[in-house]
PDB file of C-alpha atoms and ligand atoms in Angstrom:
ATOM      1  CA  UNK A   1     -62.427  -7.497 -46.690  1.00 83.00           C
ATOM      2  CA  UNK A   2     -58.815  -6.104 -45.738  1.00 95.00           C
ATOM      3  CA  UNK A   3     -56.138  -4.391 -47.864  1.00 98.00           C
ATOM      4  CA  UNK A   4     -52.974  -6.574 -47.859  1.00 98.00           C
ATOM      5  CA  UNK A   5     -49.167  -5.394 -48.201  1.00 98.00           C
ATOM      6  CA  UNK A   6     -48.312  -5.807 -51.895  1.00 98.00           C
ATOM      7  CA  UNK A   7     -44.311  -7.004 -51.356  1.00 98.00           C
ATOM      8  CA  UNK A   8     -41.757  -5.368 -53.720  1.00 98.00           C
ATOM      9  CA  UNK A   9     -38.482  -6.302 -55.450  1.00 98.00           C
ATOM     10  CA  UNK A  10     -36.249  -7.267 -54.313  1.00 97.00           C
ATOM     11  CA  UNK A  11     -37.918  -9.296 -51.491  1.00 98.00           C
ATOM     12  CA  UNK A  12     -36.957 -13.253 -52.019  1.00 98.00           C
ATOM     13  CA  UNK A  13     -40.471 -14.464 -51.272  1.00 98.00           C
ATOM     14  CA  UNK A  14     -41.578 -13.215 -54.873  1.00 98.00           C
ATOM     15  CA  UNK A  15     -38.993 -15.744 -55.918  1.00 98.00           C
ATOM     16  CA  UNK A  16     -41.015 -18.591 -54.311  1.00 98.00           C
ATOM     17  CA  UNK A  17     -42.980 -21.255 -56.264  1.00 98.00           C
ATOM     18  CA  UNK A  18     -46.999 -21.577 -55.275  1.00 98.00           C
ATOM     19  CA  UNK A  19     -48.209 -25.054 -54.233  1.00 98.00           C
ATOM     20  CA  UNK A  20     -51.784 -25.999 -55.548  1.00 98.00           C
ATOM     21  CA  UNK A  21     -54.318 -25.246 -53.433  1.00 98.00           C
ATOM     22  CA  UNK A  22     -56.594 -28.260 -52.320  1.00 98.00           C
ATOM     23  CA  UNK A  23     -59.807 -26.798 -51.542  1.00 98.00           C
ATOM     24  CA  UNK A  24     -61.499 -23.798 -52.512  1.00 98.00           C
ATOM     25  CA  UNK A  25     -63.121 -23.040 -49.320  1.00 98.00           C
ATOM     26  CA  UNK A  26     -64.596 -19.912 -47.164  1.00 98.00           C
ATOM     27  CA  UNK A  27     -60.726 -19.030 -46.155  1.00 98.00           C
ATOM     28  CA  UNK A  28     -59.507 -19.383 -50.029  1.00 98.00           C
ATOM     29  CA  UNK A  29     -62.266 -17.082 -50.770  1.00 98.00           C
ATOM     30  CA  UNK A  30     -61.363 -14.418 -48.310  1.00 98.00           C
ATOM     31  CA  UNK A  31     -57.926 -14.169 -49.693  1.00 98.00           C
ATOM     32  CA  UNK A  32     -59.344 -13.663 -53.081  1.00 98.00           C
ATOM     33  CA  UNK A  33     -61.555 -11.024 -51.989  1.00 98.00           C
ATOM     34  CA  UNK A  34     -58.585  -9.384 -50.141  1.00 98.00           C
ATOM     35  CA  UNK A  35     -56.481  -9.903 -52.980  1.00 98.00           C
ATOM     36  CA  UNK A  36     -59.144  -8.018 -55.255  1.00 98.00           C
ATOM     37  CA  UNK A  37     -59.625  -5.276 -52.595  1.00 98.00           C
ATOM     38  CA  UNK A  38     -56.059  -4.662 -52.499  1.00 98.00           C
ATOM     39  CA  UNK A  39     -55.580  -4.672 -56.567  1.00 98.00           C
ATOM     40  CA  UNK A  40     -58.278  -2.033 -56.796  1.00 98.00           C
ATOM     41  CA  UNK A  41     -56.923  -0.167 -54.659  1.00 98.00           C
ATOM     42  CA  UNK A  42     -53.118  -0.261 -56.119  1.00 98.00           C
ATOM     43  CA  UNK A  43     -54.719   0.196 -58.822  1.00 97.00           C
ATOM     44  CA  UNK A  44     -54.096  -2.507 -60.795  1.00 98.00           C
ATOM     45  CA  UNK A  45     -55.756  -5.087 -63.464  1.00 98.00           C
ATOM     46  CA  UNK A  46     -54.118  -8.230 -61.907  1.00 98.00           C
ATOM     47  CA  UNK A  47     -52.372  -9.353 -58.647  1.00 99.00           C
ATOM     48  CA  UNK A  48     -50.972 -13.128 -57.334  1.00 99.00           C
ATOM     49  CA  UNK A  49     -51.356 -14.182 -53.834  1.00 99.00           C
ATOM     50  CA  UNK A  50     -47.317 -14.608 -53.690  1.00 99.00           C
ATOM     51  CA  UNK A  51     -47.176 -10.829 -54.214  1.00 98.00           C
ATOM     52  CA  UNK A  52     -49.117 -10.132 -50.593  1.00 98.00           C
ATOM     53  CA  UNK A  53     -46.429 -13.256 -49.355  1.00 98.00           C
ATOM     54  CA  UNK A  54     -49.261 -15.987 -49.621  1.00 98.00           C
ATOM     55  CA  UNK A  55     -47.566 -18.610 -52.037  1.00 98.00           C
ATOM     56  CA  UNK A  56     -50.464 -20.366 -53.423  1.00 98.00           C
ATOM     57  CA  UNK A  57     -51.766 -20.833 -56.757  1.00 99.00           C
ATOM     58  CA  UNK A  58     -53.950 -17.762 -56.904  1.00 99.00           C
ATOM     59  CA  UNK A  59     -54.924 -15.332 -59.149  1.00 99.00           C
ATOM     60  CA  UNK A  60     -57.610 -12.038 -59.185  1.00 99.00           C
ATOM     61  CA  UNK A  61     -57.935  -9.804 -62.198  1.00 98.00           C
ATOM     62  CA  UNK A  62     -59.843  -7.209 -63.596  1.00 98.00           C
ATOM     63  CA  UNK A  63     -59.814  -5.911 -66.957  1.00 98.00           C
ATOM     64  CA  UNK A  64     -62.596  -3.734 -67.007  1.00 98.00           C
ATOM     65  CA  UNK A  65     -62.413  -0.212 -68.217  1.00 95.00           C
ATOM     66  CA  UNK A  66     -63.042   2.572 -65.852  1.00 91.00           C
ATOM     67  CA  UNK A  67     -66.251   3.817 -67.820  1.00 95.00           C
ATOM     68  CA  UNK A  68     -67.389   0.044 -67.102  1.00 97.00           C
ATOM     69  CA  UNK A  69     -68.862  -2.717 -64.943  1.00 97.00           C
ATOM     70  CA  UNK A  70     -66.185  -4.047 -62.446  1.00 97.00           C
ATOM     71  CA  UNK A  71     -65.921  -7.772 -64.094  1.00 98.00           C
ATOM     72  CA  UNK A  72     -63.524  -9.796 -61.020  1.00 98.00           C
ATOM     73  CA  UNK A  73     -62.243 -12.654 -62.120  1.00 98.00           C
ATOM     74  CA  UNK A  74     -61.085 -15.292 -60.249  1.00 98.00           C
ATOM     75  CA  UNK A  75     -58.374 -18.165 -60.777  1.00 99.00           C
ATOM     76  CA  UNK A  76     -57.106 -21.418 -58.517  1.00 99.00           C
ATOM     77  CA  UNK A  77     -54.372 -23.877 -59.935  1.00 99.00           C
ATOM     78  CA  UNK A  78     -54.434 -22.370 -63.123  1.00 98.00           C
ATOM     79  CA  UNK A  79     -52.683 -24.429 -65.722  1.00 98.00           C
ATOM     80  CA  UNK A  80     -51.955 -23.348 -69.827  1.00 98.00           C
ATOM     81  CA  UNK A  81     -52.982 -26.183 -71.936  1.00 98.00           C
ATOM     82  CA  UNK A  82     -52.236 -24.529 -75.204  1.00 98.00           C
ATOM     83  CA  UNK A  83     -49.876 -21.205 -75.743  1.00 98.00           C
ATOM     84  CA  UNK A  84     -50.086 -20.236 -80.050  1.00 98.00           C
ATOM     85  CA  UNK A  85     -46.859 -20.196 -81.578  1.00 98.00           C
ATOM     86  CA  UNK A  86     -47.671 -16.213 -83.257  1.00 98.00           C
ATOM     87  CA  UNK A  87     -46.159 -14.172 -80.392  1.00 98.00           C
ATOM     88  CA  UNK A  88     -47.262 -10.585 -79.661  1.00 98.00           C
ATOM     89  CA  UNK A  89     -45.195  -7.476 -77.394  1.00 98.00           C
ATOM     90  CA  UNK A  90     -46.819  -5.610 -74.358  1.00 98.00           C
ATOM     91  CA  UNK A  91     -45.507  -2.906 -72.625  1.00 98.00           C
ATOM     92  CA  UNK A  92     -45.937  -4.589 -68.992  1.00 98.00           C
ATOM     93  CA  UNK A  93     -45.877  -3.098 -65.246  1.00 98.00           C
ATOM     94  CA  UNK A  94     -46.049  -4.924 -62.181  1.00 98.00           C
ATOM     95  CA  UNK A  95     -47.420  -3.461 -58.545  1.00 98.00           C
ATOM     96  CA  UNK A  96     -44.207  -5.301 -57.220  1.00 98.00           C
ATOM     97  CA  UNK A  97     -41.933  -3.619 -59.774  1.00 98.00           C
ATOM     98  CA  UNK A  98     -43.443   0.373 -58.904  1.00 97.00           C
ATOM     99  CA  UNK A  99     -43.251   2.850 -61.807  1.00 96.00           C
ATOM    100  CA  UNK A 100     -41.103   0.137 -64.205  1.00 97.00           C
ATOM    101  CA  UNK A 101     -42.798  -0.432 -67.455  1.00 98.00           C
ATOM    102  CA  UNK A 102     -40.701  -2.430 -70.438  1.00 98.00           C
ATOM    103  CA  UNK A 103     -42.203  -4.541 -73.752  1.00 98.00           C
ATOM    104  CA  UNK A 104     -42.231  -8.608 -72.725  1.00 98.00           C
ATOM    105  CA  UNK A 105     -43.101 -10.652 -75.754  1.00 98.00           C
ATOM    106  CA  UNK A 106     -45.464 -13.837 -75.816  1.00 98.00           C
ATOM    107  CA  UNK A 107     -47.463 -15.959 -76.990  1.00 98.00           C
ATOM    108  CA  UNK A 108     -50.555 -14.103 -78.674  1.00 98.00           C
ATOM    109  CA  UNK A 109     -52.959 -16.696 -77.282  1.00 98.00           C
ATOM    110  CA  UNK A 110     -53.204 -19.391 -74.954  1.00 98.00           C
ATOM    111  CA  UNK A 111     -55.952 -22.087 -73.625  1.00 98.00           C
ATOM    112  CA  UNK A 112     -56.427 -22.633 -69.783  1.00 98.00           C
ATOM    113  CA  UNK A 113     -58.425 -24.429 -67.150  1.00 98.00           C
ATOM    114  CA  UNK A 114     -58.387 -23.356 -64.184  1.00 99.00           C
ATOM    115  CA  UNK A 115     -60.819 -23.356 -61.083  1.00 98.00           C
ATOM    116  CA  UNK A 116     -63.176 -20.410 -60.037  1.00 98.00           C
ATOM    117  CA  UNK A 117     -64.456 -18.492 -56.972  1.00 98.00           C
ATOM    118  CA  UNK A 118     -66.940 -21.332 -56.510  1.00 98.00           C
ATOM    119  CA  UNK A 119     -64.464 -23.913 -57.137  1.00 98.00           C
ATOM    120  CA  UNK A 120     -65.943 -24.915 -60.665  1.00 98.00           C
ATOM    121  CA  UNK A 121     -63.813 -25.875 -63.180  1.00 98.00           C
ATOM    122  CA  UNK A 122     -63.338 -23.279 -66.045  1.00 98.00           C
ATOM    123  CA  UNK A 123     -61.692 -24.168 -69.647  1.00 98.00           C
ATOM    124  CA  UNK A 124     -61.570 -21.083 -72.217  1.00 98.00           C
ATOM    125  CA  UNK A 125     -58.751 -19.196 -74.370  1.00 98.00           C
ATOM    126  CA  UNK A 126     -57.682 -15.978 -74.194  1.00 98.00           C
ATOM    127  CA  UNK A 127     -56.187 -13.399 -76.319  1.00 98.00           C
ATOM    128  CA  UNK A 128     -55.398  -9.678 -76.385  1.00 98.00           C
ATOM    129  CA  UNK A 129     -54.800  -7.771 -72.533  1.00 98.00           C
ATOM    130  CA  UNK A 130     -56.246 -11.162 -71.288  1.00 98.00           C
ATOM    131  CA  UNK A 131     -53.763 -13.848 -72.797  1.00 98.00           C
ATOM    132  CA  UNK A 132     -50.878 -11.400 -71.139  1.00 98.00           C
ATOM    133  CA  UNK A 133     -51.966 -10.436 -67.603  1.00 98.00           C
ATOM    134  CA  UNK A 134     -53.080 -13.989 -67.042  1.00 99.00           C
ATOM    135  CA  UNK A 135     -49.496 -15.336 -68.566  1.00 99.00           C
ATOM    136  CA  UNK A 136     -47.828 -12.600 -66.215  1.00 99.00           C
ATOM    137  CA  UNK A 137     -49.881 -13.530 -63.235  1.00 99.00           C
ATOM    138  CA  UNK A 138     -49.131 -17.315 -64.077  1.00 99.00           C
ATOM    139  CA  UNK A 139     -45.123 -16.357 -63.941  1.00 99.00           C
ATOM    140  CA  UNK A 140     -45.745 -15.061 -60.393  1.00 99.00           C
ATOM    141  CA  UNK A 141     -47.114 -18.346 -59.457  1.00 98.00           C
ATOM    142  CA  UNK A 142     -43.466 -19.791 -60.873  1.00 98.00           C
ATOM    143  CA  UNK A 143     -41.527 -17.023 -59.246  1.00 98.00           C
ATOM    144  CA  UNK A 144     -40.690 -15.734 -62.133  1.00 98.00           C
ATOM    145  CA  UNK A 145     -41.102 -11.379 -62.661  1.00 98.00           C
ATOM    146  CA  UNK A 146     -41.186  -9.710 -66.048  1.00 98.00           C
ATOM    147  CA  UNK A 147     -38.071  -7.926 -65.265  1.00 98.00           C
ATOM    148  CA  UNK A 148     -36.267 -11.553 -65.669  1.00 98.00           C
ATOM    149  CA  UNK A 149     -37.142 -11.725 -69.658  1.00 98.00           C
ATOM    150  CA  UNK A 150     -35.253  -8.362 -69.928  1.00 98.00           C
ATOM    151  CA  UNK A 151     -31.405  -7.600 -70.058  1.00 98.00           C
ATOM    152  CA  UNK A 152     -29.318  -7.859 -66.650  1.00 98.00           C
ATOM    153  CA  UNK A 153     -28.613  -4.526 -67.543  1.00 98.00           C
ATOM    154  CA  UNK A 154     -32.274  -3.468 -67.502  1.00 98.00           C
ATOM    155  CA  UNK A 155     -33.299  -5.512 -64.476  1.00 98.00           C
ATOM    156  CA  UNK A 156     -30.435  -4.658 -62.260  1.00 97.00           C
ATOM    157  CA  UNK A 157     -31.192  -0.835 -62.934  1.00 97.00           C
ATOM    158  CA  UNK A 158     -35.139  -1.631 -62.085  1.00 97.00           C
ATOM    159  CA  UNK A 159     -34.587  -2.822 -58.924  1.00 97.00           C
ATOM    160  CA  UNK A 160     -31.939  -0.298 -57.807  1.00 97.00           C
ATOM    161  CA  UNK A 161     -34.839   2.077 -58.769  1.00 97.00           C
ATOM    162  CA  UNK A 162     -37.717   0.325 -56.477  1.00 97.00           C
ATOM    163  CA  UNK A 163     -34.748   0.230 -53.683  1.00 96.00           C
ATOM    164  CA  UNK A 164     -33.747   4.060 -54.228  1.00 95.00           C
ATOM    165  CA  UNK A 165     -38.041   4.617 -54.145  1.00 93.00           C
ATOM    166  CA  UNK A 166     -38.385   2.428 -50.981  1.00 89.00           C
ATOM    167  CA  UNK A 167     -35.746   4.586 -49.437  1.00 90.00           C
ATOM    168  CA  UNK A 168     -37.155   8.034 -50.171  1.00 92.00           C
ATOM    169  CA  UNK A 169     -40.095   6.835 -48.962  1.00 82.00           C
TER     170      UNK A 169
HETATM  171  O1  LIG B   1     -48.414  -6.790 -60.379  1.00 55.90           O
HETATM  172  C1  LIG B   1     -49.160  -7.326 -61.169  1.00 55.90           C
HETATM  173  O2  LIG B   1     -48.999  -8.482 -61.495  1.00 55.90           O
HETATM  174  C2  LIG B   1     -50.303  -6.520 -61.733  1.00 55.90           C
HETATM  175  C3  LIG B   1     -49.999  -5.871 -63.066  1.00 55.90           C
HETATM  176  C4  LIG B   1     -50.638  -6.712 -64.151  1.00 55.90           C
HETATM  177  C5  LIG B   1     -50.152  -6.494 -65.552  1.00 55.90           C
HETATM  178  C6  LIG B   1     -50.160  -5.259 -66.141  1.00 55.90           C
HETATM  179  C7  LIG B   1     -49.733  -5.093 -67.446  1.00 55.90           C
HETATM  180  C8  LIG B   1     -49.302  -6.171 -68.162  1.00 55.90           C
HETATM  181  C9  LIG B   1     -49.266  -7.399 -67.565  1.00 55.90           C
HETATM  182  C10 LIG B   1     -49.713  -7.573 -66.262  1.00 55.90           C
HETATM  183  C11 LIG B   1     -50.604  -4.472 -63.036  1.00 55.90           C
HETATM  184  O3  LIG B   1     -51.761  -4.314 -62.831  1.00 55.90           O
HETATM  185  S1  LIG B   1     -49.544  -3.131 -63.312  1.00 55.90           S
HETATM  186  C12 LIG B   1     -50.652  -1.728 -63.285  1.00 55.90           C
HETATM  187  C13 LIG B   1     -51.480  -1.592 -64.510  1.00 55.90           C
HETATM  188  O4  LIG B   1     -51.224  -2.226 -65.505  1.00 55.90           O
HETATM  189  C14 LIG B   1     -52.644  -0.681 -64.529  1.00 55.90           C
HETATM  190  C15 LIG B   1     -52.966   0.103 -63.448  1.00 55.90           C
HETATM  191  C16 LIG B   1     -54.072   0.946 -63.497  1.00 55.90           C
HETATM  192  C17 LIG B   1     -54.854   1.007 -64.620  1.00 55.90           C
HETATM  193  C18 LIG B   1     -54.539   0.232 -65.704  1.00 55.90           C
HETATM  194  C19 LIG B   1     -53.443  -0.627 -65.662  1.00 55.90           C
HETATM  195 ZN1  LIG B   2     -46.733  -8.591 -61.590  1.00 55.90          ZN
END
């Protein structure tokens, strides 16, 4: 397993749209292991490929608490069949975004399929920290940040923060 570079606003390739991936295969599954290896270490519960500038439609998570088991989760070509009308806020951050944190609103609960790390074929719903890290990881996989549901006001000022950060760093 390797750590990958985890890109940052405002580099255009987060902007990109993911094509599907064909196969899940011994390659796919090193960049999901890499992927997870590199969330962990952020840290972080949830991380695209198109944020370490692979722009496929893949997805690693991890909602576990510290005090328990790591539970990985894997998804390839995931795909919301259902999103519930009731809507619900979360305060959201994103490892591209350092340090930004703001309230994104959606929907409460949504059904997807989606393949796993064996290349099985997974339908379930999801709801709580669950239904929004997978809907935020999903928006990566359209290019789309969490910044982008916010004023131009607010967005502008987060990425002249990450830029100001980059540079002191
Ligand atoms: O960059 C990402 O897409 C990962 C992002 C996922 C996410 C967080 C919150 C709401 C929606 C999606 C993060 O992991 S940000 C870091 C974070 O939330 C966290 C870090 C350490 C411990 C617990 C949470
Ligand atoms: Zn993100």
């Amino acid at each position: 397993m390797a750590l990958r570079e985890i890109l940052v606003v405002p580099n255009p390739v987060l902007k990109q749209v993911s094509t599907p991936v064909e196969t899940v295969d011994d390659d796919l599954r090193k960049l999901m292991d890499d992927m997870l290896e590199t969330m962990y270490a952020a840290p972080g519960i949830g991380l695209a490929a198109i944020q370490v500038g692979v722009p496929k439609q893949v997805i690693v998570m991890d909602l576990a608490r510290q005090d328990e088991e790591p539970q990985p989760r894997y998804f390839v070509n995931p795909e919301i069949l259902w999103a519930s009308e009731e809507t619900a806020p979360y305060e959201e951050g994103c490892l591209s975004i350092p340090e930004i944190y703001d309230e994104v609103e959606r929907p409460a609960k949504v059904k997807l399929r989606y393949l796993d790390y064996n290349g099985k074929e997974v339908v379930e719903e999801a709801e709580g920290l669950y239904a929004v890290c997978i809907q935020h990881e999903m928006d990566h996989l359209k290019g789309v940040l969490f910044i982008d549901y916010l004023s131009r006001l607010k967005r502008d000022r987060a990425v002249a923060k990450v830029k100001k950060q980059a540079k002191a760093a």
